């Protein structure tokens, strides 16, 4: 091949030094393309499609009818899930959470799946905002964005029981407010 044509082709493919740094979404797409760890915001479809350990746990986990009923207590609340695609606790708990949410049909206000790197850092500094120490961390926020509670690494009981307990604390605050 002609060296001038080869050089021109390589130059055309090389990023320009003046380009802005890539967005977290671009970084995520790049990491998915090369099969490395997820970093930044990701949706459940991407997570399950590109990370086999998450997909396996999602496929094998079978929530009970009682667990699905407990998930209704999350109606209208916000969930922030900080996890590592490299973390065994995340590989177990995040797919279970996603299956519970999907099968229960509960309508959350928002669900944020936020992948951190192995240093437990997030490109938008969510690790600092939420004082992340361990992964997976599932944070329940009320409709105003105030933290109600969190599950760190693994639930004390089941995810559904622990989340319902956190959601019940909102009901307790409302009742106490009017006493």
Short mmCIF file of N, CA and C in Angstrom, two decimals:
data_model
loop_
_atom_site.label_atom_id
_atom_site.label_comp_id
_atom_site.label_asym_id
_atom_site.label_seq_id
_atom_site.Cartn_x
_atom_site.Cartn_y
_atom_site.Cartn_z
N UNK A 1 0.85 -1.17 0.00
CA UNK A 1 0.00 0.00 0.00
C UNK A 1 0.89 1.24 0.00
N UNK A 2 0.45 2.26 -0.66
CA UNK A 2 1.17 3.51 -0.75
C UNK A 2 1.29 4.14 0.64
N UNK A 3 2.51 4.46 1.11
CA UNK A 3 2.69 5.02 2.45
C UNK A 3 1.98 6.36 2.64
N UNK A 4 1.84 7.14 1.62
CA UNK A 4 1.15 8.43 1.74
C UNK A 4 -0.34 8.21 1.99
N UNK A 5 -0.93 7.26 1.29
CA UNK A 5 -2.34 6.95 1.49
C UNK A 5 -2.56 6.39 2.89
N UNK A 6 -1.66 5.51 3.34
CA UNK A 6 -1.76 4.94 4.68
C UNK A 6 -1.67 6.04 5.73
N UNK A 7 -0.71 6.95 5.58
CA UNK A 7 -0.54 8.05 6.52
C UNK A 7 -1.79 8.93 6.54
N UNK A 8 -2.35 9.24 5.38
CA UNK A 8 -3.55 10.07 5.29
C UNK A 8 -4.73 9.38 5.97
N UNK A 9 -4.85 8.07 5.80
CA UNK A 9 -5.95 7.32 6.42
C UNK A 9 -5.80 7.33 7.94
N UNK A 10 -4.60 7.11 8.44
CA UNK A 10 -4.36 7.13 9.88
C UNK A 10 -4.61 8.51 10.46
N UNK A 11 -4.20 9.54 9.75
CA UNK A 11 -4.41 10.90 10.21
C UNK A 11 -5.90 11.22 10.29
N UNK A 12 -6.67 10.73 9.34
CA UNK A 12 -8.11 10.98 9.33
C UNK A 12 -8.80 10.27 10.50
N UNK A 13 -8.27 9.13 10.91
CA UNK A 13 -8.87 8.38 12.01
C UNK A 13 -8.45 8.89 13.38
N UNK A 14 -7.33 9.56 13.48
CA UNK A 14 -6.81 10.05 14.76
C UNK A 14 -7.65 11.22 15.26
N UNK A 15 -7.94 11.24 16.59
CA UNK A 15 -8.70 12.38 17.12
C UNK A 15 -7.85 13.65 17.08
N UNK A 16 -8.50 14.77 16.89
CA UNK A 16 -7.80 16.05 16.87
C UNK A 16 -7.46 16.46 18.28
N UNK A 17 -6.32 17.05 18.47
CA UNK A 17 -5.88 17.49 19.79
C UNK A 17 -6.77 18.59 20.34
N UNK A 18 -7.47 19.29 19.48
CA UNK A 18 -8.31 20.40 19.92
C UNK A 18 -9.73 19.96 20.30
N UNK A 19 -10.06 18.67 20.14
CA UNK A 19 -11.39 18.21 20.49
C UNK A 19 -11.61 18.29 21.99
N UNK A 20 -12.85 18.51 22.38
CA UNK A 20 -13.19 18.52 23.81
C UNK A 20 -13.06 17.10 24.35
N UNK A 21 -12.86 17.00 25.64
CA UNK A 21 -12.77 15.66 26.24
C UNK A 21 -14.11 14.96 26.08
N UNK A 22 -14.08 13.64 25.96
CA UNK A 22 -15.33 12.91 25.71
C UNK A 22 -16.26 12.97 26.92
N UNK A 23 -17.54 12.92 26.64
CA UNK A 23 -18.54 12.92 27.70
C UNK A 23 -18.54 11.56 28.39
N UNK A 24 -19.12 11.46 29.62
CA UNK A 24 -19.21 10.17 30.27
C UNK A 24 -19.94 9.14 29.41
N UNK A 25 -20.98 9.58 28.68
CA UNK A 25 -21.70 8.64 27.82
C UNK A 25 -20.78 8.08 26.73
N UNK A 26 -19.93 8.95 26.16
CA UNK A 26 -18.99 8.49 25.15
C UNK A 26 -17.97 7.54 25.76
N UNK A 27 -17.51 7.86 26.95
CA UNK A 27 -16.58 6.97 27.64
C UNK A 27 -17.22 5.62 27.89
N UNK A 28 -18.50 5.63 28.29
CA UNK A 28 -19.20 4.39 28.55
C UNK A 28 -19.31 3.57 27.28
N UNK A 29 -19.73 4.20 26.19
CA UNK A 29 -19.84 3.48 24.93
C UNK A 29 -18.49 2.91 24.52
N UNK A 30 -17.42 3.66 24.75
CA UNK A 30 -16.09 3.17 24.42
C UNK A 30 -15.73 1.99 25.28
N UNK A 31 -16.05 2.05 26.59
CA UNK A 31 -15.69 0.95 27.47
C UNK A 31 -16.51 -0.29 27.14
N UNK A 32 -17.75 -0.11 26.74
CA UNK A 32 -18.56 -1.25 26.35
C UNK A 32 -17.97 -1.88 25.09
N UNK A 33 -17.53 -1.05 24.16
CA UNK A 33 -17.00 -1.55 22.90
C UNK A 33 -15.75 -2.40 23.11
N UNK A 34 -14.94 -2.04 24.08
CA UNK A 34 -13.71 -2.81 24.30
C UNK A 34 -13.84 -3.80 25.44
N UNK A 35 -15.00 -3.85 26.09
CA UNK A 35 -15.26 -4.84 27.11
C UNK A 35 -14.64 -4.54 28.47
N UNK A 36 -14.29 -3.30 28.73
CA UNK A 36 -13.72 -2.97 30.03
C UNK A 36 -14.83 -2.57 30.99
N UNK A 37 -14.45 -2.03 32.13
CA UNK A 37 -15.45 -1.70 33.14
C UNK A 37 -16.31 -0.51 32.72
N UNK A 38 -17.55 -0.53 33.17
CA UNK A 38 -18.46 0.59 32.93
C UNK A 38 -18.05 1.74 33.82
N UNK A 39 -18.33 2.97 33.36
CA UNK A 39 -17.96 4.17 34.10
C UNK A 39 -18.94 5.27 33.75
N UNK A 40 -19.72 5.71 34.74
CA UNK A 40 -20.71 6.75 34.51
C UNK A 40 -22.11 6.18 34.42
N UNK A 41 -23.02 6.98 33.89
CA UNK A 41 -24.42 6.57 33.76
C UNK A 41 -24.56 5.45 32.74
N UNK A 42 -25.41 4.51 33.07
CA UNK A 42 -25.69 3.39 32.18
C UNK A 42 -27.15 3.00 32.39
N UNK A 43 -27.78 2.49 31.36
CA UNK A 43 -29.15 2.03 31.57
C UNK A 43 -29.15 0.51 31.75
N UNK A 44 -30.26 -0.01 32.21
CA UNK A 44 -30.33 -1.45 32.53
C UNK A 44 -30.13 -2.32 31.30
N UNK A 45 -30.64 -1.88 30.15
CA UNK A 45 -30.46 -2.67 28.93
C UNK A 45 -28.98 -2.80 28.56
N UNK A 46 -28.24 -1.67 28.65
CA UNK A 46 -26.81 -1.71 28.34
C UNK A 46 -26.07 -2.60 29.34
N UNK A 47 -26.41 -2.45 30.60
CA UNK A 47 -25.74 -3.23 31.64
C UNK A 47 -25.93 -4.72 31.40
N UNK A 48 -27.15 -5.14 31.15
CA UNK A 48 -27.43 -6.56 30.97
C UNK A 48 -26.89 -7.09 29.64
N UNK A 49 -26.84 -6.24 28.63
CA UNK A 49 -26.35 -6.67 27.31
C UNK A 49 -24.83 -6.81 27.26
N UNK A 50 -24.12 -6.00 28.02
CA UNK A 50 -22.67 -5.96 27.87
C UNK A 50 -21.88 -6.54 29.03
N UNK A 51 -22.54 -6.94 30.10
CA UNK A 51 -21.85 -7.48 31.27
C UNK A 51 -22.49 -8.81 31.64
N UNK A 52 -21.90 -9.92 31.16
CA UNK A 52 -22.50 -11.25 31.31
C UNK A 52 -22.81 -11.67 32.74
N UNK A 53 -22.00 -11.30 33.70
CA UNK A 53 -22.26 -11.69 35.09
C UNK A 53 -23.58 -11.08 35.58
N UNK A 54 -23.85 -9.85 35.17
CA UNK A 54 -25.10 -9.19 35.54
C UNK A 54 -26.28 -9.88 34.84
N UNK A 55 -26.10 -10.22 33.59
CA UNK A 55 -27.17 -10.88 32.82
C UNK A 55 -27.48 -12.26 33.40
N UNK A 56 -26.45 -13.00 33.79
CA UNK A 56 -26.67 -14.34 34.38
C UNK A 56 -27.47 -14.25 35.67
N UNK A 57 -27.09 -13.32 36.54
CA UNK A 57 -27.82 -13.18 37.81
C UNK A 57 -29.25 -12.73 37.57
N UNK A 58 -29.44 -11.82 36.63
CA UNK A 58 -30.80 -11.36 36.29
C UNK A 58 -31.64 -12.54 35.81
N UNK A 59 -31.08 -13.38 34.97
CA UNK A 59 -31.82 -14.52 34.41
C UNK A 59 -32.16 -15.56 35.48
N UNK A 60 -31.28 -15.79 36.42
CA UNK A 60 -31.51 -16.86 37.39
C UNK A 60 -32.31 -16.43 38.61
N UNK A 61 -32.30 -15.14 38.94
CA UNK A 61 -33.01 -14.68 40.14
C UNK A 61 -34.52 -14.73 39.91
N UNK A 62 -35.23 -15.39 40.83
CA UNK A 62 -36.68 -15.50 40.75
C UNK A 62 -37.30 -14.92 42.02
N UNK A 63 -37.75 -13.66 41.97
CA UNK A 63 -38.33 -13.05 43.17
C UNK A 63 -39.69 -13.67 43.52
N UNK A 64 -39.98 -13.70 44.80
CA UNK A 64 -41.26 -14.23 45.27
C UNK A 64 -42.36 -13.19 45.06
N UNK A 65 -43.59 -13.64 45.13
CA UNK A 65 -44.74 -12.73 45.02
C UNK A 65 -44.72 -11.72 46.16
N UNK A 66 -44.30 -12.16 47.34
CA UNK A 66 -44.23 -11.25 48.50
C UNK A 66 -43.19 -10.16 48.25
N UNK A 67 -42.05 -10.53 47.68
CA UNK A 67 -41.00 -9.54 47.40
C UNK A 67 -41.50 -8.53 46.37
N UNK A 68 -42.19 -9.01 45.35
CA UNK A 68 -42.72 -8.10 44.32
C UNK A 68 -43.75 -7.14 44.92
N UNK A 69 -44.56 -7.63 45.84
CA UNK A 69 -45.56 -6.78 46.49
C UNK A 69 -44.88 -5.70 47.34
N UNK A 70 -43.80 -6.05 48.02
CA UNK A 70 -43.08 -5.08 48.86
C UNK A 70 -42.51 -3.93 48.03
N UNK A 71 -42.18 -4.20 46.79
CA UNK A 71 -41.58 -3.18 45.93
C UNK A 71 -42.55 -2.02 45.66
N UNK A 72 -43.86 -2.25 45.82
CA UNK A 72 -44.84 -1.20 45.59
C UNK A 72 -44.66 -0.02 46.55
N UNK A 73 -43.98 -0.27 47.67
CA UNK A 73 -43.75 0.81 48.64
C UNK A 73 -42.79 1.88 48.10
N UNK A 74 -42.13 1.59 46.99
CA UNK A 74 -41.19 2.54 46.39
C UNK A 74 -41.86 3.48 45.39
N UNK A 75 -43.16 3.33 45.21
CA UNK A 75 -43.91 4.14 44.26
C UNK A 75 -43.58 5.62 44.40
N UNK A 76 -43.13 6.25 43.30
CA UNK A 76 -42.87 7.68 43.27
C UNK A 76 -41.55 8.12 43.90
N UNK A 77 -40.75 7.18 44.38
CA UNK A 77 -39.47 7.52 45.00
C UNK A 77 -38.35 7.48 43.96
N UNK A 78 -37.18 7.92 44.36
CA UNK A 78 -35.98 7.95 43.50
C UNK A 78 -34.98 6.93 44.03
N UNK A 79 -34.33 6.22 43.10
CA UNK A 79 -33.25 5.32 43.47
C UNK A 79 -31.98 5.73 42.73
N UNK A 80 -30.89 5.78 43.47
CA UNK A 80 -29.57 5.98 42.89
C UNK A 80 -28.77 4.74 43.25
N UNK A 81 -28.25 4.07 42.23
CA UNK A 81 -27.49 2.84 42.44
C UNK A 81 -26.06 3.09 41.99
N UNK A 82 -25.15 3.10 42.95
CA UNK A 82 -23.72 3.26 42.67
C UNK A 82 -23.11 1.86 42.74
N UNK A 83 -22.49 1.44 41.65
CA UNK A 83 -22.00 0.07 41.59
C UNK A 83 -20.74 0.00 40.74
N UNK A 84 -20.08 -1.14 40.81
CA UNK A 84 -18.93 -1.40 39.95
C UNK A 84 -19.22 -2.59 39.06
N UNK A 85 -18.96 -2.47 37.79
CA UNK A 85 -19.16 -3.61 36.88
C UNK A 85 -18.14 -4.70 37.17
N UNK A 86 -17.15 -4.40 37.97
CA UNK A 86 -16.07 -5.30 38.36
C UNK A 86 -16.31 -5.92 39.74
N UNK A 87 -17.38 -5.53 40.42
CA UNK A 87 -17.63 -5.86 41.83
C UNK A 87 -18.59 -7.03 41.99
N UNK A 88 -18.19 -8.05 42.76
CA UNK A 88 -19.04 -9.23 42.93
C UNK A 88 -20.34 -8.92 43.66
N UNK A 89 -20.32 -8.00 44.63
CA UNK A 89 -21.57 -7.62 45.31
C UNK A 89 -22.52 -6.93 44.33
N UNK A 90 -21.97 -6.08 43.46
CA UNK A 90 -22.78 -5.41 42.44
C UNK A 90 -23.35 -6.42 41.46
N UNK A 91 -22.54 -7.40 41.07
CA UNK A 91 -23.00 -8.41 40.11
C UNK A 91 -24.16 -9.23 40.66
N UNK A 92 -24.25 -9.32 41.99
CA UNK A 92 -25.34 -10.07 42.62
C UNK A 92 -26.55 -9.16 42.87
N UNK A 93 -26.34 -7.99 43.47
CA UNK A 93 -27.45 -7.19 43.96
C UNK A 93 -28.13 -6.33 42.89
N UNK A 94 -27.37 -5.75 41.98
CA UNK A 94 -27.96 -4.86 40.98
C UNK A 94 -28.92 -5.62 40.05
N UNK A 95 -28.55 -6.79 39.52
CA UNK A 95 -29.51 -7.51 38.68
C UNK A 95 -30.77 -7.91 39.45
N UNK A 96 -30.62 -8.27 40.72
CA UNK A 96 -31.79 -8.62 41.53
C UNK A 96 -32.72 -7.40 41.68
N UNK A 97 -32.12 -6.25 41.93
CA UNK A 97 -32.91 -5.03 42.03
C UNK A 97 -33.65 -4.77 40.72
N UNK A 98 -32.94 -4.88 39.61
CA UNK A 98 -33.56 -4.62 38.30
C UNK A 98 -34.70 -5.60 38.03
N UNK A 99 -34.53 -6.85 38.38
CA UNK A 99 -35.59 -7.85 38.17
C UNK A 99 -36.80 -7.51 39.04
N UNK A 100 -36.56 -7.15 40.30
CA UNK A 100 -37.66 -6.76 41.18
C UNK A 100 -38.42 -5.56 40.62
N UNK A 101 -37.68 -4.57 40.16
CA UNK A 101 -38.33 -3.38 39.60
C UNK A 101 -39.13 -3.73 38.35
N UNK A 102 -38.55 -4.52 37.47
CA UNK A 102 -39.23 -4.87 36.22
C UNK A 102 -40.47 -5.72 36.46
N UNK A 103 -40.35 -6.74 37.30
CA UNK A 103 -41.48 -7.64 37.49
C UNK A 103 -42.57 -7.06 38.39
N UNK A 104 -42.21 -6.15 39.27
CA UNK A 104 -43.22 -5.58 40.17
C UNK A 104 -44.04 -4.50 39.47
N UNK A 105 -43.47 -3.89 38.45
CA UNK A 105 -44.16 -2.82 37.75
C UNK A 105 -44.26 -1.53 38.54
N UNK A 106 -43.51 -1.41 39.62
CA UNK A 106 -43.53 -0.18 40.41
C UNK A 106 -43.05 0.99 39.56
N UNK A 107 -43.66 2.13 39.77
CA UNK A 107 -43.29 3.32 39.02
C UNK A 107 -42.46 4.25 39.90
N UNK A 108 -41.15 4.21 39.68
CA UNK A 108 -40.25 5.11 40.41
C UNK A 108 -40.31 6.49 39.77
N UNK A 109 -39.96 7.49 40.55
CA UNK A 109 -39.81 8.82 39.97
C UNK A 109 -38.57 8.79 39.07
N UNK A 110 -37.45 8.29 39.59
CA UNK A 110 -36.23 8.12 38.80
C UNK A 110 -35.46 6.90 39.27
N UNK A 111 -34.70 6.34 38.35
CA UNK A 111 -33.75 5.27 38.64
C UNK A 111 -32.45 5.66 37.95
N UNK A 112 -31.39 5.86 38.74
CA UNK A 112 -30.09 6.18 38.20
C UNK A 112 -29.16 5.00 38.46
N UNK A 113 -28.65 4.41 37.40
CA UNK A 113 -27.61 3.38 37.51
C UNK A 113 -26.30 4.07 37.19
N UNK A 114 -25.42 4.15 38.17
CA UNK A 114 -24.18 4.90 38.05
C UNK A 114 -22.99 4.01 38.36
N UNK A 115 -22.20 3.73 37.32
CA UNK A 115 -21.03 2.87 37.47
C UNK A 115 -19.83 3.68 37.92
N UNK A 116 -19.11 3.14 38.90
CA UNK A 116 -17.88 3.76 39.38
C UNK A 116 -16.70 2.89 38.96
N UNK A 117 -15.52 3.50 38.93
CA UNK A 117 -14.33 2.72 38.59
C UNK A 117 -13.83 1.98 39.83
N UNK A 118 -12.71 1.29 39.70
CA UNK A 118 -12.22 0.48 40.82
C UNK A 118 -11.72 1.32 41.98
N UNK A 119 -11.51 2.60 41.77
CA UNK A 119 -11.17 3.51 42.87
C UNK A 119 -12.44 4.08 43.50
N UNK A 120 -13.58 3.57 43.06
CA UNK A 120 -14.91 3.99 43.53
C UNK A 120 -15.15 5.48 43.28
N UNK A 121 -14.74 5.92 42.10
CA UNK A 121 -14.96 7.30 41.69
C UNK A 121 -15.91 7.33 40.50
N UNK A 122 -16.65 8.41 40.40
CA UNK A 122 -17.64 8.60 39.34
C UNK A 122 -17.27 9.87 38.57
N UNK A 123 -17.46 9.89 37.23
CA UNK A 123 -17.04 11.05 36.45
C UNK A 123 -17.77 12.35 36.82
N UNK A 124 -18.95 12.25 37.41
CA UNK A 124 -19.69 13.44 37.82
C UNK A 124 -19.62 13.65 39.34
N UNK A 125 -18.64 13.03 39.96
CA UNK A 125 -18.37 13.18 41.40
C UNK A 125 -19.50 12.69 42.30
N UNK A 126 -20.33 11.78 41.81
CA UNK A 126 -21.41 11.25 42.65
C UNK A 126 -20.85 10.47 43.84
N UNK A 127 -19.65 9.93 43.70
CA UNK A 127 -19.03 9.23 44.82
C UNK A 127 -18.83 10.17 46.00
N UNK A 128 -18.52 11.42 45.74
CA UNK A 128 -18.37 12.41 46.81
C UNK A 128 -19.74 12.87 47.31
N UNK A 129 -20.63 13.17 46.38
CA UNK A 129 -21.97 13.64 46.75
C UNK A 129 -22.67 12.68 47.70
N UNK A 130 -22.54 11.37 47.43
CA UNK A 130 -23.22 10.36 48.22
C UNK A 130 -22.30 9.65 49.21
N UNK A 131 -21.08 10.15 49.40
CA UNK A 131 -20.14 9.58 50.35
C UNK A 131 -20.00 8.06 50.16
N UNK A 132 -19.70 7.67 48.95
CA UNK A 132 -19.60 6.26 48.60
C UNK A 132 -18.38 5.63 49.27
N UNK A 133 -18.60 4.51 49.93
CA UNK A 133 -17.51 3.75 50.55
C UNK A 133 -17.40 2.35 49.94
N UNK A 134 -18.55 1.71 49.73
CA UNK A 134 -18.58 0.33 49.26
C UNK A 134 -19.58 0.20 48.12
N UNK A 135 -19.34 -0.79 47.26
CA UNK A 135 -20.27 -1.07 46.16
C UNK A 135 -20.85 -2.46 46.37
N UNK A 136 -22.03 -2.63 45.99
CA UNK A 136 -23.03 -1.73 45.46
C UNK A 136 -23.67 -0.95 46.62
N UNK A 137 -24.04 0.29 46.33
CA UNK A 137 -24.80 1.10 47.28
C UNK A 137 -26.07 1.56 46.58
N UNK A 138 -27.20 1.18 47.17
CA UNK A 138 -28.52 1.53 46.64
C UNK A 138 -29.10 2.59 47.58
N UNK A 139 -29.32 3.77 47.05
CA UNK A 139 -29.77 4.90 47.86
C UNK A 139 -31.22 5.24 47.49
N UNK A 140 -32.07 5.32 48.51
CA UNK A 140 -33.47 5.70 48.32
C UNK A 140 -33.61 7.16 48.70
N UNK A 141 -34.15 7.93 47.75
CA UNK A 141 -34.40 9.35 47.97
C UNK A 141 -35.90 9.61 47.90
N UNK A 142 -36.39 10.51 48.74
CA UNK A 142 -37.81 10.84 48.67
C UNK A 142 -38.07 11.69 47.42
N UNK A 143 -39.30 12.11 47.23
CA UNK A 143 -39.66 12.85 46.02
C UNK A 143 -38.98 14.22 45.94
N UNK A 144 -38.45 14.69 47.07
CA UNK A 144 -37.72 15.97 47.09
C UNK A 144 -36.21 15.78 46.97
N UNK A 145 -35.77 14.55 46.80
CA UNK A 145 -34.35 14.29 46.66
C UNK A 145 -33.59 14.13 47.96
N UNK A 146 -34.30 14.04 49.09
CA UNK A 146 -33.65 13.84 50.38
C UNK A 146 -33.44 12.34 50.62
N UNK A 147 -32.24 11.99 51.09
CA UNK A 147 -31.94 10.58 51.33
C UNK A 147 -32.78 10.06 52.48
N UNK A 148 -33.40 8.90 52.23
CA UNK A 148 -34.20 8.22 53.25
C UNK A 148 -33.42 7.08 53.88
N UNK A 149 -32.56 6.46 53.09
CA UNK A 149 -31.78 5.33 53.57
C UNK A 149 -31.03 4.70 52.43
N UNK A 150 -30.19 3.72 52.77
CA UNK A 150 -29.40 3.05 51.75
C UNK A 150 -29.10 1.62 52.14
N UNK A 151 -28.86 0.83 51.12
CA UNK A 151 -28.38 -0.54 51.28
C UNK A 151 -26.93 -0.52 50.79
N UNK A 152 -26.03 -1.00 51.64
CA UNK A 152 -24.61 -1.00 51.29
C UNK A 152 -24.12 -2.42 51.16
N UNK A 153 -23.58 -2.76 50.02
CA UNK A 153 -23.03 -4.06 49.63
C UNK A 153 -24.08 -5.15 49.50
N UNK A 154 -24.78 -5.44 50.58
CA UNK A 154 -25.85 -6.45 50.51
C UNK A 154 -26.89 -6.12 51.56
N UNK A 155 -28.14 -6.50 51.31
CA UNK A 155 -29.20 -6.18 52.26
C UNK A 155 -29.07 -7.00 53.54
N UNK A 156 -29.66 -6.48 54.62
CA UNK A 156 -29.69 -7.22 55.88
C UNK A 156 -30.62 -8.42 55.76
N UNK A 157 -31.76 -8.20 55.09
CA UNK A 157 -32.70 -9.29 54.81
C UNK A 157 -32.64 -9.59 53.32
N UNK A 158 -33.70 -9.18 52.62
CA UNK A 158 -33.69 -9.23 51.16
C UNK A 158 -33.73 -7.78 50.67
N UNK A 159 -33.43 -7.59 49.40
CA UNK A 159 -33.50 -6.22 48.86
C UNK A 159 -34.90 -5.65 49.02
N UNK A 160 -35.92 -6.45 48.70
CA UNK A 160 -37.29 -5.97 48.78
C UNK A 160 -37.66 -5.61 50.22
N UNK A 161 -37.28 -6.45 51.19
CA UNK A 161 -37.58 -6.16 52.59
C UNK A 161 -36.89 -4.88 53.05
N UNK A 162 -35.61 -4.77 52.73
CA UNK A 162 -34.85 -3.59 53.16
C UNK A 162 -35.37 -2.31 52.51
N UNK A 163 -35.68 -2.38 51.21
CA UNK A 163 -36.22 -1.19 50.53
C UNK A 163 -37.58 -0.80 51.10
N UNK A 164 -38.43 -1.81 51.37
CA UNK A 164 -39.75 -1.52 51.96
C UNK A 164 -39.59 -0.89 53.34
N UNK A 165 -38.61 -1.35 54.10
CA UNK A 165 -38.33 -0.77 55.41
C UNK A 165 -37.90 0.68 55.31
N UNK A 166 -37.05 0.97 54.32
CA UNK A 166 -36.62 2.37 54.11
C UNK A 166 -37.81 3.22 53.69
N UNK A 167 -38.63 2.71 52.79
CA UNK A 167 -39.80 3.46 52.33
C UNK A 167 -40.78 3.68 53.47
N UNK A 168 -40.88 2.73 54.39
CA UNK A 168 -41.78 2.87 55.54
C UNK A 168 -41.32 4.02 56.44
N UNK A 169 -40.03 4.33 56.42
CA UNK A 169 -39.54 5.44 57.24
C UNK A 169 -40.13 6.76 56.75
N UNK A 170 -40.44 6.86 55.46
CA UNK A 170 -41.12 8.06 54.94
C UNK A 170 -42.51 8.15 55.54
N UNK A 171 -43.22 7.02 55.56
CA UNK A 171 -44.55 7.00 56.15
C UNK A 171 -44.49 7.39 57.62
N UNK A 172 -43.47 6.92 58.34
CA UNK A 172 -43.32 7.25 59.76
C UNK A 172 -43.07 8.73 59.95
N UNK A 173 -42.24 9.33 59.07
CA UNK A 173 -41.97 10.76 59.18
C UNK A 173 -43.24 11.57 58.96
N UNK A 174 -44.06 11.13 58.01
CA UNK A 174 -45.30 11.86 57.72
C UNK A 174 -46.24 11.74 58.91
N UNK A 175 -46.37 10.55 59.48
CA UNK A 175 -47.25 10.36 60.63
C UNK A 175 -46.75 11.19 61.81
N UNK A 176 -45.47 11.13 62.11
CA UNK A 176 -44.92 11.86 63.24
C UNK A 176 -45.07 13.38 63.06
N UNK A 177 -44.99 13.82 61.84
CA UNK A 177 -45.12 15.25 61.56
C UNK A 177 -46.49 15.78 61.99
N UNK A 178 -47.51 14.95 61.90
CA UNK A 178 -48.86 15.41 62.19
C UNK A 178 -49.33 15.04 63.60
N UNK A 179 -48.50 14.40 64.41
CA UNK A 179 -48.90 14.06 65.78
C UNK A 179 -48.73 15.22 66.72
#
